[in-house]
Amino acid sequence: MRSQRSPGLVAVLGWITCYCALYTTAAIDIPLEVLGHVNIEQLPTITDQSPSTVIAFPFDESFPVTCEAKGNPEPEFRWTKNGVEFDPFLDPRLMKEENSGTFVIENNGNLTEYQGIYRCYASNKLGTAISEEIEFYVPSVPKFPKETLAPLEVEEGQPFILQCDPPKGIPPLQIYWMTINLQHIEQDERVSMGLNGDLYFSHAEHKDSRRDYCCFAAFPRIRTIVQKIAMAVIVKTKKSDMSPEAANAILERRPSLLTPSGGRSETQLVKGEDLKLECIAEGFPTPQVEWVKIGHQLPVRAKLENHGKLLIVPKVEQEDKGKYMCKAKNLLGEAIHYFTVRVEEPPEWLFEPESQLSMIGSDVLIKCSASGTPPLAISWRVNGVPLQDAPAANRKTLGETIVLHNAKASDSAVYQCEASNRHGSLLSNANIMIMNLPPMILTKEGEDYSAVEGKGVMMHCRVFSSPPSTITWSRDDSSESVEGPRFSVHDNGSLEIYSVEKDDTGQYTCLAKNTEGTSAIEAMLYVKDPTSIVVAPEDQQILMGTTAQLSCLAEYDKSFSNDFQLLWEKDDIELTLNYTENSRYFVEDGSLQIINVSHRDQGVYTCVARTPVDTATASALLMVLDVPDAPDNLVLSEHKSKSVKLKWFPGDDHNSSTTEFIIEYEESQWEPGNWKELLQIPGNHNSAVVKLHGHVDYCFRVSGVNAVGRGLPSEPTERYKTPPAAPDKNPENIKIEGHLPHEMDINWEPLLLIEQNGPGLEYKVSYRRQDMEEDWKEHMVKRHSFVVTNTPTFVPYEIKIQAKNHQGWGPEPKIVTGYSGEDSFFWICPKEVTSVPSAAPDDVAVEVMNSSVVKVSWMRVHKDKLHGHLGGYRINWWRLRSLADSKTSHGDKHTLTFPGDRNHATVPGLTPFSEYSLIVMTFNGRGNGPGSHPVNFKTPEGVPEKNPVFRVTDVQKHTVSLVWDPPSEPNGILTGYLLDYQYINDTEEVGPLQMVDIRNPRTTKWILRELEPLSKYKFYLRSCTTVGCGPVVSEESTTTLETTSTSASTVGLIAALLNVSSAVSDSSANISWISGGEHTEFYIAYMNNRKLTLAFFFVLDIVSVIEVDCVCVEQLITVAGLCLKLSSMSFHSYLH
C-alpha cells in the first residue's frame, strides 16, 4: 500500500531539508573570555545532580541530594517530591547552602519520611532547566519471619525441597545453605540450590537426615546476613518382608522437573543483564541435564554451572533471544522444558537534543529521537512546563522535531525531551538561545608559531559570534586570502599549512566577519630546519656484566640551542639519569653508556631528539647475552640395571642458543662430592638415556652450554644405585716393551674404580708366540703389569687381557701384538751386531711442488735391517746457494722427523730460487741409521721479500724524494719496483691511488712531482720479479707550504741542516740529519697533539742520529730556526 502526504506537510518537510542544508546548529557554551568582555545572558544549565537512586544505608551519617546549575543571571532552585512542590528551606532538619539547590538529609532516625521521588528545577528570567528524577530509598532491615517448622519426613529415594523464602532487600542477594556449625551443605548432581534459594534433592538418601539445615541470606550492600530457623529432615527407610538387600534398594524411576514447573515458560530481561535458565530434576539414577537453543547453536558466551543444571549467558544481546530447551534424562526416560526468552531494551538516544545559539530571524530545529523495547513514550517540556501548557504561535511539532519559525530573542528557552519505557527514562535539556553578536576573536593577538620545514602547522583563530562568522586568512599586509592545495581553513577558524616551506615565513592575518561586524588578529610564522638523527644507535648483542654504549648524534635548527633536548627511552619509558654512585646509566655527548649490563637492561632503546616544534627518534635493540640458566625439573625415569633416562626443561638461553647439555654424575663410594662429566648431548634435546656402571650409587645434574659459556648446573636428582654386574670392558692401552733381551714387560691401564662393576676385580693375562703354533699361557693377577721371562730376542707375541670380578668375566678381549726385548750391546760384542738400523733408504727422489715446498719419496728399509722397532724416517737438508748470484754459501742444516712406516713426506719453508741438498735416514729406539746418498734440487723463482729500508729524504712544496734498499732476499731475478701513492688526511678521506712502474732494478731513489702543497700523502713500495711483486712497505709525508732552498747562498745558517729523515716504529722515532755548519748543540722539541704536552731536549753537535721514544704522534724538531716538514710522522725542525 502506497502512503500519501498532504501538500502542506510536503512543503514543510522540504523547507526543513533546505534549512538543514544551509545552516548547521552547534552546541552552545559561551566562553569565559566572551563573558569577560560582554555581559551575555545565559539560560540555566544543570551541571551536577545525584544519581537516579540514592540509597539511605543505615551506616552512613548523611545523604546529599545534589542539584547544581549555572546561568546568567544566577539560577534559582526549587524541588518537587512525588510530583508535589517541596521546599527544603522550610524543613529545619535539612542542611542547605546558599546559591545551590543541594540539600542534605541527616541520618537521625527519621529517614522514612523523606523517602520519595525528587526533581530539581533551576530557573532564571530566560528559562528553566530540570534534573532527572532522583529516588531517595530507605531500605528496611531484612528479616526471616519467626516460625516453627515441623521436621520434614521423606521416604528414602523420594525427592524433596527445602524452601528458603529469603526476605526482600537491596540486591545483590547471596544465599548459603549451612549447618548450625557453619559447615556448608555439600552440593552435587543430586543436591543443589536453585536460583530462588531453595535446596533441591533429586532423591533422598539416609545420610540426608539431620536437624540443622540453615538458610543464610546475605545483603552485602547493607552489610547484613540473616538466618532462617533450622530445618530438620528425617529420611525413613522402606520396610518390607523382602530380604534386607531388596528392602534397602531404591526403586529406579524416570526424571521429572522439580523446577521450573510445566512444560513451557517465558523469560523477559533487559539487554546487558545475565540470562539465567535452570532445570533441576528428580529421578533415580540422578538425571543429567542437557541444553539446546532451538534452531541455533548455544551462544559462544554461554556457560554451564551447578553441575549442568544452570545455563548462563552473560550480558545478553538481542541475538540471544529465542527458544531454549533443557532435557533431563536417565536410563528410564527424559523430561523436557521449553523457555521463550525475550530481550527488551531501556531507552537509548538516537539523537539527543543539542543546545543551540541561533541568530534572530532564523528557523530553529530541535530534534529528539530514542530507541527502546517496548516502544518509548516521548514527552516535551519548555522551561519545565509541558509543551501543551506553554503554547507559542511560531512553534510547531513535526514528529520527533520542534520547529521555531522566525525566532525572536524572546524565544530563548530550555527545552526538555524525556524518553521512557518500563525499563527507565532519559532526560535531556537543550538550551536554545536566540541573539545577534559581532565576531569576538578569542585567540591571543600576536601569537608566534614555529613550524618545521616539510611538516604541517596549525595557526588558530577561535571566534565567537552570532550568526557564525566567515573566516579568511591573508599574509604580509596582502588583502588576498591565502590559497592553494597546501592551505586549509577549518570550521573552527584555524589555518592549517601542509608541508611547510621556508618561503612560508611571515606575518599572517585572520579576519572574522558577520552581519554584525568584523574583527582581526595577526600572527607570525617562523619556519625551522627539521630535527634529524645523523648517527643512529645500532642493534647490539652485549655480554652480561660488560658495558654497552649506544651512540646518537642529531642535527637541529640552531635557534633552538637553548631548548634542544636529547633523551633516551627504554621500551618507550624515559630513562632517569641521576649520576649517583649506584647509577648505571650515563649520557655523554649523546651516547648512552650502560655499566654492568644485566638481564633487565635488555630491550628497545630509543634516542629522542626534541625541540619545541618537532621530534626525531631512532631505536636499537639491545640483547643481553649470558650463559644458559640452570635446567629445571630434572627427573629420572626408565630405571634399568645399566641405564637410566634423564629428562629436564631447558633454562633460558639468554639470546644465545644452547649448543649442548653436559650431564654430570657424582657417586657416594669413592669420591663423594666430586662431580664428573658423563655425557654431552646436542642443545636441541631435553632428555637422554645414560649408560651406567654396576654397583654405583649415582646422583646426576645437567648444565647448558652456549656461545657465551657454560651455565650453572641444575639441582641434583635423587640417588639411584645400580646392582653389581660382571665387568663390561677390559683394560686398554696395553703396552709391550722389551727392556731386556729375554724378557717382555706387559703393562696396561687398570679399570677405574667405577668401571669395576662390583668387588673382587682380577685380570687374566694370556700370551703366546705369533710365529709358532702353541697354546695360550694364562696367569691371574690383581696388579696391572706382568713380566714374561725367558723369551727369544725380538720375536712377536700375541697378548690379551681379560677382567673378572665376583659377578663373572668381562667381554672377550682383543688380541694385541708385541715384541720381546731387542739386541743390546751390553751382552753382545759390538763388532758382531749394531743396535741402530744398518741400512739407508734407497731411490730417494725430490718433486718440486712450488717455490718453497718439495715432496720427497724413498724406498723403505727392510725390517731385517731395522734391528728393533721402526721409529720412522728423518730428512736432513741445507741450502747450498742462491741462484740469483753464483756465490756459494752453505746454509744451516734443517731436520724434519716423520714417525711410523712411510715412503714419502713434504718439506715446506724453503727459500725460492735456491739450490738445496738433502738426505733421508731411518731410526729405531737406539738411534739413527746411515743417511742416503745426497740429492740436490733447485727451487723456482718467487716474489721478493719486503724492502728493509724505505724513507722520505726531501720534502718540498710540489715534490717528495724517496730512497730505499733492495730486498735482502729477492727470491729470483729482480725486475724492478712498483711505487704507489695517494692523498690522505686525518678524517680517513683518501684520494685515488697513483702508480709508478720502475723497470730498472738498480734504481733505489725516486722524486715524485706535481704534488699538492701542504698535503699529506702515503707512499707504498713493492719489489718485483717475473713471478710477481712482494709485500708492501709504506711511508707518509706532508708537502710544505713553500719550496725550501738548500743552496750555499741561503742567508745565515739555513744550510746547516741537511738530509733530515725519520724512521718510525710502534714506540719510537729514529731521526737523522747531516750538519753543514759549526754548531755545538741542537735544540729539539716534540708535541703529543692528543695530550697537548710538549717535551724538549738538547743534542750535542757530534750526534747526527737520535731515537725518540714516543707514541706515533706529531712531533717538533727545532734546529737553528729552520722549519722543515719530515716524512712519516709530520716532523717540523727549526734551525737553532
JSON list of C-alpha atoms in Angstrom, two decimals, residues 266 415 552 668 753 1083:
[
{"chain": "A", "resi": 266, "resn": "GLU", "atom": "CA", "xyz": [8.66, -17.23, 29.32]},
{"chain": "A", "resi": 415, "resn": "TYR", "atom": "CA", "xyz": [13.58, 22.64, 26.08]},
{"chain": "A", "resi": 552, "resn": "CYS", "atom": "CA", "xyz": [73.29, 9.05, 18.90]},
{"chain": "A", "resi": 668, "resn": "SER", "atom": "CA", "xyz": [78.99, -41.71, 47.05]},
{"chain": "A", "resi": 753, "resn": "LEU", "atom": "CA", "xyz": [87.07, -47.96, 40.33]},
{"chain": "A", "resi": 1083, "resn": "TYR", "atom": "CA", "xyz": [117.53, 22.08, 20.26]}
]
